[in-house]
Amino acid sequence: MTGRPLSPRAIERLAIQRWTAANGRTWAKASKRERANWLAKTEPVIREEHGIAADAEWRAGDWHAPDQTDLFDLISREVA
């Protein structure tokens, strides 16, 4: 992966593009169930393709390990 990491919204957009390519229908015509199933199936694949761990959390514009403490955030709280 190069450049900026994919945001959760960017992953969703990629999944929608893949839906349209695979099904020949627009995302708007997919039922709620179809959308949920497609996203559940496709998101882990996209995350893996881009080196994003399955349990990573999106915070402050980047992916982080779950329960990872942001040391800079702690310092700013102590100083303030």
PDB file of C-alpha atoms in Angstrom:
ATOM      1  CA  MET A   1       0.000   0.000   0.000  1.00  0.00           C
ATOM      2  CA  THR A   2       1.277   3.448  -0.814  1.00  0.00           C
ATOM      3  CA  GLY A   3       0.095   6.896   0.122  1.00  0.00           C
ATOM      4  CA  ARG A   4      -2.595   7.586   2.682  1.00  0.00           C
ATOM      5  CA  PRO A   5      -4.404   4.670   4.315  1.00  0.00           C
ATOM      6  CA  LEU A   6      -7.911   3.865   3.209  1.00  0.00           C
ATOM      7  CA  SER A   7     -10.510   5.356   5.532  1.00  0.00           C
ATOM      8  CA  PRO A   8     -13.592   3.331   6.479  1.00  0.00           C
ATOM      9  CA  ARG A   9     -15.579   5.407   3.963  1.00  0.00           C
ATOM     10  CA  ALA A  10     -13.017   4.692   1.218  1.00  0.00           C
ATOM     11  CA  ILE A  11     -13.313   0.963   1.954  1.00  0.00           C
ATOM     12  CA  GLU A  12     -17.092   1.247   1.674  1.00  0.00           C
ATOM     13  CA  ARG A  13     -16.783   3.101  -1.663  1.00  0.00           C
ATOM     14  CA  LEU A  14     -14.495   0.373  -3.002  1.00  0.00           C
ATOM     15  CA  ALA A  15     -16.993  -2.274  -1.891  1.00  0.00           C
ATOM     16  CA  ILE A  16     -19.796  -0.393  -3.663  1.00  0.00           C
ATOM     17  CA  GLN A  17     -17.735  -0.185  -6.858  1.00  0.00           C
ATOM     18  CA  ARG A  18     -17.124  -3.926  -6.674  1.00  0.00           C
ATOM     19  CA  TRP A  19     -20.861  -4.533  -6.127  1.00  0.00           C
ATOM     20  CA  THR A  20     -21.720  -2.602  -9.269  1.00  0.00           C
ATOM     21  CA  ALA A  21     -19.055  -4.422 -11.289  1.00  0.00           C
ATOM     22  CA  ALA A  22     -20.095  -7.849 -10.006  1.00  0.00           C
ATOM     23  CA  ASN A  23     -23.857  -7.430 -10.208  1.00  0.00           C
ATOM     24  CA  GLY A  24     -24.418  -4.976 -13.044  1.00  0.00           C
ATOM     25  CA  ARG A  25     -26.827  -3.028 -10.827  1.00  0.00           C
ATOM     26  CA  THR A  26     -26.396   0.182  -8.935  1.00  0.00           C
ATOM     27  CA  TRP A  27     -25.932   0.147  -5.177  1.00  0.00           C
ATOM     28  CA  ALA A  28     -29.170   2.089  -4.785  1.00  0.00           C
ATOM     29  CA  LYS A  29     -31.097  -0.851  -6.252  1.00  0.00           C
ATOM     30  CA  ALA A  30     -29.638  -3.326  -3.753  1.00  0.00           C
ATOM     31  CA  SER A  31     -31.840  -4.273  -0.824  1.00  0.00           C
ATOM     32  CA  LYS A  32     -30.712  -3.527   2.739  1.00  0.00           C
ATOM     33  CA  ARG A  33     -30.017  -7.225   3.221  1.00  0.00           C
ATOM     34  CA  GLU A  34     -27.947  -7.420   0.017  1.00  0.00           C
ATOM     35  CA  ARG A  35     -25.960  -4.350   1.066  1.00  0.00           C
ATOM     36  CA  ALA A  36     -25.269  -5.671   4.555  1.00  0.00           C
ATOM     37  CA  ASN A  37     -24.247  -9.100   3.245  1.00  0.00           C
ATOM     38  CA  TRP A  38     -22.009  -7.615   0.558  1.00  0.00           C
ATOM     39  CA  LEU A  39     -20.246  -5.242   2.961  1.00  0.00           C
ATOM     40  CA  ALA A  40     -19.757  -8.011   5.538  1.00  0.00           C
ATOM     41  CA  LYS A  41     -18.210 -10.234   2.875  1.00  0.00           C
ATOM     42  CA  THR A  42     -16.172  -7.612   1.011  1.00  0.00           C
ATOM     43  CA  GLU A  43     -14.786  -5.332   3.735  1.00  0.00           C
ATOM     44  CA  PRO A  44     -12.431  -7.964   5.238  1.00  0.00           C
ATOM     45  CA  VAL A  45     -11.087  -8.748   1.756  1.00  0.00           C
ATOM     46  CA  ILE A  46     -10.395  -5.083   0.985  1.00  0.00           C
ATOM     47  CA  ARG A  47      -8.776  -4.543   4.382  1.00  0.00           C
ATOM     48  CA  GLU A  48      -6.509  -7.543   3.810  1.00  0.00           C
ATOM     49  CA  GLU A  49      -5.567  -6.325   0.308  1.00  0.00           C
ATOM     50  CA  HIS A  50      -4.457  -3.007   1.802  1.00  0.00           C
ATOM     51  CA  GLY A  51      -2.667  -4.443   4.836  1.00  0.00           C
ATOM     52  CA  ILE A  52      -5.246  -3.308   7.383  1.00  0.00           C
ATOM     53  CA  ALA A  53      -5.693  -5.727  10.273  1.00  0.00           C
ATOM     54  CA  ALA A  54      -9.185  -7.121  10.742  1.00  0.00           C
ATOM     55  CA  ASP A  55      -9.360  -5.782  14.311  1.00  0.00           C
ATOM     56  CA  ALA A  56      -7.768  -2.383  13.589  1.00  0.00           C
ATOM     57  CA  GLU A  57      -9.705   0.713  14.667  1.00  0.00           C
ATOM     58  CA  TRP A  58      -9.909   4.010  12.756  1.00  0.00           C
ATOM     59  CA  ARG A  59      -8.880   6.936  14.983  1.00  0.00           C
ATOM     60  CA  ALA A  60      -7.436  10.357  14.251  1.00  0.00           C
ATOM     61  CA  GLY A  61      -7.134   9.680  10.534  1.00  0.00           C
ATOM     62  CA  ASP A  62      -5.258   6.366  10.744  1.00  0.00           C
ATOM     63  CA  TRP A  63      -5.690   2.710  11.641  1.00  0.00           C
ATOM     64  CA  HIS A  64      -4.585   1.630  15.131  1.00  0.00           C
ATOM     65  CA  ALA A  65      -4.389  -1.619  17.032  1.00  0.00           C
ATOM     66  CA  PRO A  66      -7.395  -2.089  19.319  1.00  0.00           C
ATOM     67  CA  ASP A  67      -6.941  -0.592  22.788  1.00  0.00           C
ATOM     68  CA  GLN A  68      -3.720   1.126  21.684  1.00  0.00           C
ATOM     69  CA  THR A  69      -2.994   4.182  23.790  1.00  0.00           C
ATOM     70  CA  ASP A  70      -2.056   7.366  21.972  1.00  0.00           C
ATOM     71  CA  LEU A  71       0.864   8.712  23.994  1.00  0.00           C
ATOM     72  CA  PHE A  72       0.634  12.183  22.463  1.00  0.00           C
ATOM     73  CA  ASP A  73      -2.991  12.383  23.560  1.00  0.00           C
ATOM     74  CA  LEU A  74      -2.012  11.441  27.113  1.00  0.00           C
ATOM     75  CA  ILE A  75       0.726  14.088  27.212  1.00  0.00           C
ATOM     76  CA  SER A  76      -1.600  16.829  26.011  1.00  0.00           C
ATOM     77  CA  ARG A  77      -4.114  15.915  28.703  1.00  0.00           C
ATOM     78  CA  GLU A  78      -1.488  16.080  31.466  1.00  0.00           C
ATOM     79  CA  VAL A  79      -0.112  19.443  30.308  1.00  0.00           C
ATOM     80  CA  ALA A  80      -3.481  21.113  29.896  1.00  0.00           C
TER      81      ALA A  80
END
